[in-house]
Amino acid sequence: MTLSGKDMSNRLLFLFLTFCVNLFSVSHAADIKNNNLIISGSKAINLDNWELVDVPPKLIQTKVPENIFAVVGGQMRVVGEINPDTGFYAYSPNGDYNALQFGNDFAYVKNTQISKKKPRNIPEDDRLNDLKNPVYDYLITSQKTPVYSATDENSRQIASLWENLRYPVLARMIKTDEDGDKTSWLTIRIGDRLGYVRLDDVAIDKGIPILTYHHVLKDSENKNFRHTSTTTSVEAFREQMNYLKEMGYQTLSLDDVEGYLNKSANLPGRAVVLTFDDGLKSVYRYALPILRENQQQATLFVISSRIKTQPQKWDPDSLQFMSKQEIKESQDVFHIQSHTHFLHRLDNRNNPIIFSRKEHTIMLDFKRSMKALAKFERDQRYLAYPFGAYNQTAIEAAKEAGLHIAVSTIQGKVKLGDNPYALKRLYAYSTDPISKFALMVGNSEQDVVNKNVVVDK
């Protein structure tokens, strides 16, 4: 088959971008050029025909207990330890690092630590195809957690998971011993072999909290918005953000949330997403410096039709919107995404106008907003519905516009299996004690929510 110049360019671009996604996961692990293949993880580009091909795994074992590294929430860190004399399947065995399946992605171990001997304990045959079971949940580690070769505490410990990880679970089972005592076990996949974790050693993931903020004001200057529950005091906001930092919470992007839902990214156990709706000047004035100081990231959902050409003189008595310059200056902290263009309005009956619009009209508004905001951030994939209002028509419009995620104002955490176009969020009041905020963002058994949220319209 002969490809035109344009087709060849498009194909090479596709392969390059696909390959770069893999390389991002590899981070400092070296690319390996092996004859006519360029290898990264379990994928390679065949230089003869530029096809993306699978690389067969090789059974490896380490000489001693060895740390493994992986990208978690966009950061490379130590994620566990694999034990010697235990066979794991790895990729790119001729490079500086070996890549082995870890959670939703890969972990890496130094090639110098790989034994040349044949592994004594090789993975058992997966006769029941358990390795192909879909991920149905996540576990969260809070300490170094042993991974066993069987559902028995006396079985061989093949690996350990480090603390502060969300790890995908394939199955859950209860085993009864000879004395009648029952132990719950979780089945996981690591290095393309089955491993087993005691449920008592971990927690089941209760979901990722996405916090919602709108307006931020000093108590001393707040005259008109005291009874609007979506207005947060500077003092309360600083206390909440400082708590997240002190307790080791990582602020995630919506890219991370998408990877969590798609089972394509590894995330930390202590994680939270920060979102700000509307694009108000008060957020630029007060929230931005606090986030910047704490090295925390957030998503700013901007009503694109209300962006100001020039910065406005500060007036705490009114709702002011950020200017182009202010948005650009905030992009070291904020990911700029859409809060619609003209749809953030109410009709004569005080209902969001999105409910009375046809799918095509809604889609055009979404795309108009995405186009306007692409001047700040090219990759426009996420949306906050106006006033949190949506229906099936709005969901279909979001899909048609090419959006990947849409968030609402329905309260709760984001859990595996949730509809990505109807994700829940949480509101923290200024009056909430930090103990309540801690329960809200923590992995608590029940969602801690604030009811009767009053949004300024």
Coordinates of C-alpha atoms in Angstrom, one line a residue:
M1 CA 0.0 0.0 0.0
T2 CA 1.3 3.4 -1.0
L3 CA 0.7 6.3 1.4
S4 CA 0.4 9.9 0.3
G5 CA 2.5 12.5 1.9
K6 CA -0.4 13.8 4.0
D7 CA -1.4 10.2 5.1
M8 CA 2.2 9.4 6.0
S9 CA 2.5 12.6 8.0
N10 CA -0.8 11.9 9.9
R11 CA 0.3 8.3 10.5
L12 CA 3.7 9.3 11.9
L13 CA 2.1 12.0 14.0
F14 CA -0.4 9.4 15.5
L15 CA 2.4 7.0 16.2
F16 CA 4.6 9.7 17.7
L17 CA 1.8 10.9 20.0
T18 CA 0.9 7.4 21.0
F19 CA 4.5 6.6 21.7
C20 CA 5.0 9.8 23.7
V21 CA 2.1 8.8 26.0
N22 CA 4.0 5.7 26.8
L23 CA 7.2 7.6 27.3
F24 CA 5.5 9.9 29.8
S25 CA 4.8 6.9 32.0
V26 CA 8.4 5.8 31.7
S27 CA 9.7 9.2 32.9
H28 CA 13.4 8.7 33.6
A29 CA 13.5 5.1 32.3
A30 CA 15.5 4.9 29.1
D31 CA 14.2 4.1 25.6
I32 CA 15.6 0.9 24.2
K33 CA 16.4 0.6 20.6
N34 CA 16.5 -3.1 19.7
N35 CA 17.4 -3.8 16.1
N36 CA 14.4 -2.5 14.2
L37 CA 12.3 -1.8 17.2
I38 CA 12.0 1.2 19.5
I39 CA 10.6 -0.2 22.8
S40 CA 8.8 1.5 25.6
G41 CA 6.9 -0.5 28.2
S42 CA 4.9 -3.3 26.5
K43 CA 4.7 -1.4 23.2
A44 CA 7.2 -0.8 20.4
I45 CA 7.4 1.0 17.0
N46 CA 8.6 -1.3 14.2
L47 CA 10.9 0.9 12.2
D48 CA 10.4 -1.2 9.1
N49 CA 6.7 -0.4 8.7
W50 CA 6.0 2.1 11.5
E51 CA 3.5 -0.2 13.1
L52 CA 2.8 -0.1 16.8
V53 CA 3.3 -3.7 18.0
D54 CA 3.2 -5.6 21.3
V55 CA 6.4 -6.7 23.0
P56 CA 6.4 -10.2 24.5
P57 CA 7.2 -10.2 28.2
K58 CA 10.1 -12.0 29.8
L59 CA 10.1 -13.8 33.1
I60 CA 12.5 -12.0 35.6
Q61 CA 13.5 -12.1 39.2
T62 CA 15.6 -9.8 41.4
K63 CA 18.7 -10.7 43.3
V64 CA 17.5 -9.1 46.5
P65 CA 14.3 -7.4 47.7
E66 CA 14.2 -4.5 45.3
N67 CA 12.2 -1.2 45.2
I68 CA 10.1 -0.5 42.1
F69 CA 9.2 2.9 40.8
A70 CA 6.0 4.1 39.1
V71 CA 4.2 7.3 38.1
V72 CA 1.4 8.0 40.6
G73 CA -0.8 11.0 40.1
G74 CA 1.8 12.3 37.5
Q75 CA 4.8 11.9 39.9
M76 CA 7.5 9.2 39.8
R77 CA 7.9 7.6 43.2
V78 CA 8.7 4.3 45.0
V79 CA 5.5 2.3 45.0
G80 CA 6.6 -1.1 46.3
E81 CA 9.1 -3.9 46.6
I82 CA 9.4 -7.2 44.8
N83 CA 11.0 -10.1 46.5
P84 CA 13.8 -12.3 45.2
D85 CA 13.4 -15.8 43.8
T86 CA 9.9 -14.7 42.6
G87 CA 9.1 -14.6 38.9
F88 CA 7.4 -11.5 37.4
Y89 CA 6.8 -10.8 33.7
A90 CA 8.6 -7.7 32.5
Y91 CA 9.1 -5.8 29.3
S92 CA 12.1 -4.1 27.7
P93 CA 14.6 -6.6 29.4
N94 CA 17.6 -5.2 27.4
G95 CA 17.5 -1.7 28.7
D96 CA 18.5 0.2 31.8
Y97 CA 15.1 -0.5 33.4
N98 CA 12.6 -3.4 33.2
A99 CA 8.9 -2.4 33.0
L100 CA 6.4 -4.6 34.7
Q101 CA 2.7 -4.2 35.0
F102 CA 1.7 -2.4 38.1
G103 CA -1.9 -1.4 38.8
N104 CA -3.2 0.5 35.8
D105 CA 0.2 1.2 34.3
F106 CA 3.8 0.1 34.7
A107 CA 6.5 0.1 37.4
Y108 CA 10.2 0.0 36.8
V109 CA 13.1 -1.9 38.3
K110 CA 16.8 -1.3 37.5
N111 CA 18.2 -3.8 35.1
T112 CA 21.4 -4.2 37.2
Q113 CA 19.2 -5.7 40.0
I114 CA 17.9 -8.5 37.8
S115 CA 19.2 -12.0 38.4
K116 CA 20.4 -14.1 35.5
K117 CA 19.1 -17.2 37.2
K118 CA 15.8 -18.8 36.3
P119 CA 13.1 -17.8 38.8
R120 CA 12.5 -20.5 41.5
N121 CA 8.9 -19.4 42.0
I122 CA 7.1 -18.8 38.7
P123 CA 3.5 -17.7 38.4
E124 CA 1.0 -20.5 38.4
D125 CA -1.0 -21.2 35.3
D126 CA -4.0 -18.9 35.2
R127 CA -6.5 -21.7 34.5
L128 CA -9.5 -19.7 35.4
N129 CA -8.4 -16.6 33.5
D130 CA -8.5 -14.5 36.7
L131 CA -5.9 -12.2 35.2
K132 CA -8.4 -11.2 32.6
N133 CA -11.0 -10.2 35.2
P134 CA -12.0 -6.5 34.9
V135 CA -11.1 -4.1 37.6
Y136 CA -14.2 -3.7 39.8
D137 CA -12.8 -1.7 42.7
Y138 CA -9.7 0.0 44.2
L139 CA -8.0 -0.7 47.5
I140 CA -6.1 2.0 49.4
T141 CA -2.9 1.3 51.3
S142 CA -2.0 3.2 54.5
Q143 CA 1.1 1.2 55.4
K144 CA 3.5 -1.2 53.8
T145 CA 1.2 -4.0 52.6
P146 CA 2.3 -7.6 51.9
V147 CA 1.2 -9.3 48.7
Y148 CA 1.0 -13.1 49.0
S149 CA 1.2 -15.8 46.4
A150 CA -2.0 -17.5 47.7
T151 CA -5.0 -16.7 50.0
D152 CA -2.9 -17.9 53.0
E153 CA -0.8 -15.8 55.4
N154 CA 1.7 -18.6 55.5
S155 CA 2.1 -18.6 51.7
R156 CA 5.1 -16.9 50.0
Q157 CA 5.1 -13.1 50.2
I158 CA 5.9 -12.1 46.6
A159 CA 5.8 -8.3 46.9
S160 CA 4.8 -5.3 49.1
L161 CA 2.8 -2.3 48.2
W162 CA 4.0 1.0 49.7
E163 CA 1.6 3.2 51.6
N164 CA -0.7 5.9 50.0
L165 CA -1.6 4.0 46.9
R166 CA -4.9 3.3 45.1
Y167 CA -4.5 -0.2 43.6
P168 CA -7.0 -1.9 41.3
V169 CA -8.8 -5.0 42.6
L170 CA -9.9 -7.9 40.4
A171 CA -11.9 -10.0 42.9
R172 CA -12.8 -10.4 46.5
M173 CA -13.2 -13.7 48.3
I174 CA -13.7 -15.1 51.8
K175 CA -11.6 -18.0 52.9
T176 CA -12.5 -20.2 55.9
D177 CA -9.7 -22.0 57.7
E178 CA -9.9 -25.3 59.6
D179 CA -10.9 -23.6 62.8
G180 CA -13.8 -21.8 61.0
D181 CA -12.2 -18.4 61.1
K182 CA -12.9 -16.3 58.0
T183 CA -10.5 -14.0 56.2
S184 CA -11.4 -11.7 53.4
W185 CA -8.9 -11.5 50.5
L186 CA -8.5 -9.2 47.6
T187 CA -7.1 -10.5 44.3
I188 CA -4.7 -8.1 42.5
R189 CA -2.5 -8.2 39.4
I190 CA 1.2 -7.3 39.7
G191 CA 3.9 -8.1 37.1
D192 CA 1.2 -10.0 35.1
R193 CA 0.8 -12.5 37.9
L194 CA -1.9 -12.9 40.5
G195 CA -1.3 -11.6 44.1
Y196 CA -3.5 -11.6 47.2
V197 CA -3.9 -9.0 49.8
R198 CA -5.7 -9.3 53.1
L199 CA -8.7 -7.0 53.3
D200 CA -7.7 -6.2 57.0
D201 CA -4.4 -4.7 55.8
V202 CA -6.1 -2.1 53.5
A203 CA -9.2 -0.1 53.0
I204 CA -11.7 -0.2 50.1
D205 CA -11.7 3.0 48.1
K206 CA -14.8 5.2 48.9
G207 CA -14.1 7.5 46.0
I208 CA -12.2 10.7 45.0
P209 CA -13.5 14.0 46.4
I210 CA -13.9 16.9 44.0
L211 CA -14.3 20.1 46.0
T212 CA -16.3 23.0 44.5
Y213 CA -15.6 26.7 45.2
H214 CA -17.0 29.8 43.6
H215 CA -16.4 33.1 45.4
V216 CA -13.7 33.8 48.0
L217 CA -13.8 36.9 50.2
K218 CA -12.4 38.3 53.4
D219 CA -14.9 38.2 56.2
S220 CA -14.2 41.9 56.9
E221 CA -15.3 42.9 53.3
N222 CA -18.2 40.5 52.8
K223 CA -21.3 42.6 53.0
N224 CA -23.5 41.2 50.2
F225 CA -22.7 37.4 50.1
R226 CA -22.8 36.3 53.8
H227 CA -25.9 34.2 53.2
T228 CA -24.6 32.6 50.0
S229 CA -23.1 29.3 51.0
T230 CA -20.9 29.1 47.9
T231 CA -19.0 32.1 49.1
T232 CA -16.0 31.0 51.1
S233 CA -14.0 33.1 53.5
V234 CA -10.3 33.6 52.8
E235 CA -9.6 32.4 56.3
A236 CA -11.6 29.2 55.9
F237 CA -10.1 28.5 52.5
R238 CA -6.6 28.9 53.8
E239 CA -7.2 26.6 56.7
Q240 CA -8.7 23.9 54.4
M241 CA -5.9 24.1 51.9
N242 CA -3.3 24.0 54.7
Y243 CA -4.9 21.0 56.1
L244 CA -4.7 19.2 52.7
K245 CA -1.0 20.1 52.4
E246 CA -0.1 19.1 56.0
M247 CA -1.9 15.7 55.7
G248 CA -0.2 14.9 52.5
Y249 CA -3.1 15.1 50.1
Q250 CA -2.1 15.4 46.4
T251 CA -4.3 17.7 44.4
L252 CA -5.2 15.9 41.2
S253 CA -6.2 17.2 37.7
L254 CA -9.3 16.0 35.9
D255 CA -6.9 14.2 33.6
D256 CA -6.1 12.0 36.7
V257 CA -9.8 11.5 37.4
E258 CA -10.3 10.4 33.8
G259 CA -7.5 7.9 34.2
Y260 CA -9.0 6.7 37.4
L261 CA -12.4 6.1 35.7
N262 CA -10.8 4.6 32.6
K263 CA -8.5 2.4 34.7
S264 CA -5.4 3.8 32.9
A265 CA -3.6 5.7 35.6
N266 CA -2.3 5.0 39.1
L267 CA -3.3 7.5 41.8
P268 CA -2.4 8.1 45.4
G269 CA -4.7 7.1 48.3
R270 CA -4.7 10.7 49.7
A271 CA -6.1 12.6 46.8
V272 CA -8.5 15.5 46.2
V273 CA -9.6 17.6 43.2
L274 CA -10.1 21.3 43.5
T275 CA -12.5 23.1 41.2
F276 CA -13.6 26.7 40.9
D277 CA -16.7 27.6 39.0
D278 CA -17.4 30.8 37.0
G279 CA -14.0 32.4 36.8
L280 CA -14.4 35.1 39.4
K281 CA -11.8 37.8 40.1
S282 CA -12.0 37.0 43.9
V283 CA -10.5 33.6 43.1
Y284 CA -7.6 35.3 41.3
R285 CA -7.2 37.8 44.1
Y286 CA -7.4 35.4 47.1
A287 CA -7.4 31.7 46.3
L288 CA -4.6 31.8 43.7
P289 CA -1.8 33.0 46.1
I290 CA -2.8 30.4 48.7
L291 CA -2.7 27.6 46.1
R292 CA 0.5 28.8 44.6
E293 CA 2.2 29.0 48.0
N294 CA 1.0 25.4 48.8
Q295 CA 2.0 24.1 45.3
Q296 CA -1.5 22.9 44.8
Q297 CA -3.3 22.7 41.4
A298 CA -6.9 23.2 40.5
T299 CA -9.4 23.4 37.6
L300 CA -11.0 26.8 36.8
F301 CA -14.3 26.4 35.0
V302 CA -14.7 29.7 33.1
I303 CA -17.9 31.2 31.7
S304 CA -16.2 32.1 28.5
S305 CA -18.6 34.9 27.5
R306 CA -17.8 36.8 30.7
I307 CA -14.1 37.0 30.4
K308 CA -13.0 40.7 30.6
T309 CA -10.8 42.4 28.1
Q310 CA -9.0 44.4 30.9
P311 CA -8.7 43.7 34.6
Q312 CA -11.4 45.4 36.7
K313 CA -10.9 47.6 39.7
W314 CA -11.5 45.4 42.7
D315 CA -15.0 45.7 44.2
P316 CA -15.9 43.2 46.9
D317 CA -19.6 44.2 46.8
S318 CA -20.1 42.7 43.3
L319 CA -19.4 39.6 41.3
Q320 CA -16.5 40.4 39.1
F321 CA -14.9 38.1 36.4
M322 CA -11.3 37.5 35.6
S323 CA -9.7 39.2 32.6
K324 CA -7.7 37.5 29.8
Q325 CA -4.5 38.7 31.5
E326 CA -5.5 37.4 34.9
I327 CA -6.4 34.0 33.5
K328 CA -3.1 33.7 31.7
E329 CA -1.2 34.7 34.9
S330 CA -3.0 32.0 36.8
Q331 CA -2.2 29.0 34.6
D332 CA 0.7 27.8 36.7
V333 CA -2.0 26.7 39.1
F334 CA -5.3 26.5 37.2
H335 CA -6.3 24.2 34.4
I336 CA -8.7 26.3 32.3
Q337 CA -11.9 24.4 31.3
S338 CA -15.4 25.3 30.3
H339 CA -18.4 26.4 32.3
T340 CA -20.3 27.1 29.0
H341 CA -20.5 30.3 26.9
F342 CA -24.1 31.7 26.9
L343 CA -25.9 28.9 28.8
H344 CA -25.1 30.2 32.3
R345 CA -28.5 32.0 32.6
L346 CA -32.0 31.5 34.0
D347 CA -35.3 31.7 32.2
N348 CA -38.4 33.7 33.2
R349 CA -39.3 30.9 35.7
N350 CA -35.9 31.0 37.3
N351 CA -34.9 27.7 35.9
P352 CA -31.5 27.1 34.1
I353 CA -32.1 27.7 30.4
I354 CA -30.1 24.6 29.5
F355 CA -33.3 22.6 30.3
S356 CA -35.2 24.4 27.5
R357 CA -32.6 24.2 24.8
K358 CA -32.2 21.5 22.1
E359 CA -29.3 19.2 22.0
H360 CA -27.7 20.8 18.9
T361 CA -28.0 24.3 20.5
I362 CA -26.4 23.1 23.7
M363 CA -23.6 21.4 21.8
L364 CA -22.9 24.5 19.8
D365 CA -22.6 26.5 23.0
F366 CA -20.2 23.9 24.5
K367 CA -18.0 24.0 21.4
R368 CA -18.0 27.8 21.3
S369 CA -16.8 27.9 24.8
M370 CA -14.2 25.3 24.2
K371 CA -12.9 27.3 21.2
A372 CA -12.7 30.5 23.2
L373 CA -10.9 28.8 26.1
A374 CA -8.5 26.9 23.8
K375 CA -6.6 30.2 23.6
F376 CA -5.6 29.6 27.2
E377 CA -5.5 25.8 27.3
R378 CA -5.6 23.9 24.0
D379 CA -6.9 20.6 25.4
Q380 CA -10.5 21.3 26.2
R381 CA -12.1 18.1 27.5
Y382 CA -13.9 19.0 30.7
L383 CA -17.1 20.8 31.6
A384 CA -19.0 22.1 34.6
Y385 CA -22.7 22.3 33.9
P386 CA -24.2 25.8 34.5
F387 CA -25.7 25.8 38.0
G388 CA -25.0 22.1 38.0
A389 CA -28.0 21.6 35.8
Y390 CA -28.1 18.8 33.3
N391 CA -30.3 16.1 31.7
Q392 CA -29.8 13.4 29.1
T393 CA -30.0 16.0 26.4
A394 CA -27.1 17.9 27.9
I395 CA -25.1 14.7 28.4
E396 CA -25.5 13.8 24.7
A397 CA -24.5 17.3 23.7
A398 CA -21.4 17.1 25.8
K399 CA -20.4 13.8 24.1
E400 CA -21.1 15.3 20.7
A401 CA -18.9 18.3 21.5
G402 CA -16.0 16.0 22.3
L403 CA -15.9 16.5 26.0
H404 CA -14.7 13.6 28.2
I405 CA -16.0 14.6 31.6
A406 CA -18.7 16.8 32.9
V407 CA -19.3 17.7 36.6
S408 CA -22.5 18.5 38.4
T409 CA -23.4 20.0 41.8
I410 CA -24.9 16.8 43.0
Q411 CA -23.0 16.0 46.2
G412 CA -20.8 12.9 46.7
K413 CA -17.5 11.4 45.7
V414 CA -16.4 10.1 42.3
K415 CA -16.4 6.3 42.3
L416 CA -15.3 3.7 39.8
G417 CA -18.2 3.0 37.4
D418 CA -19.7 6.5 37.7
N419 CA -21.1 8.2 34.6
P420 CA -18.2 10.5 33.5
Y421 CA -20.8 13.0 32.2
A422 CA -22.6 13.3 35.6
L423 CA -19.8 13.3 38.2
K424 CA -20.6 14.5 41.7
R425 CA -18.8 17.1 43.7
L426 CA -18.6 18.3 47.3
Y427 CA -19.2 21.7 49.0
A428 CA -17.2 22.8 52.0
Y429 CA -18.7 25.7 54.0
S430 CA -16.8 28.4 55.6
T431 CA -18.4 27.5 58.8
D432 CA -17.4 23.8 58.6
P433 CA -14.9 22.9 61.4
I434 CA -11.7 21.3 60.0
S435 CA -12.8 18.0 61.6
K436 CA -15.8 17.9 59.3
F437 CA -13.7 18.9 56.3
A438 CA -11.3 16.1 57.2
L439 CA -14.1 13.5 57.1
M440 CA -15.4 15.0 53.8
V441 CA -12.1 14.6 51.9
G442 CA -11.0 11.4 53.8
N443 CA -11.9 7.8 52.9
S444 CA -14.8 7.7 55.3
E445 CA -17.5 5.0 55.1
Q446 CA -20.2 7.5 54.3
D447 CA -20.2 10.7 52.2
V448 CA -20.1 13.8 54.4
V449 CA -22.1 16.4 52.5
N450 CA -23.6 19.9 53.2
K451 CA -27.3 20.1 52.4
N452 CA -29.3 23.1 51.2
V453 CA -26.5 24.7 49.3
V454 CA -27.5 28.3 48.3
V455 CA -25.8 29.3 45.0
D456 CA -25.8 33.0 44.1
K457 CA -27.6 33.3 40.7

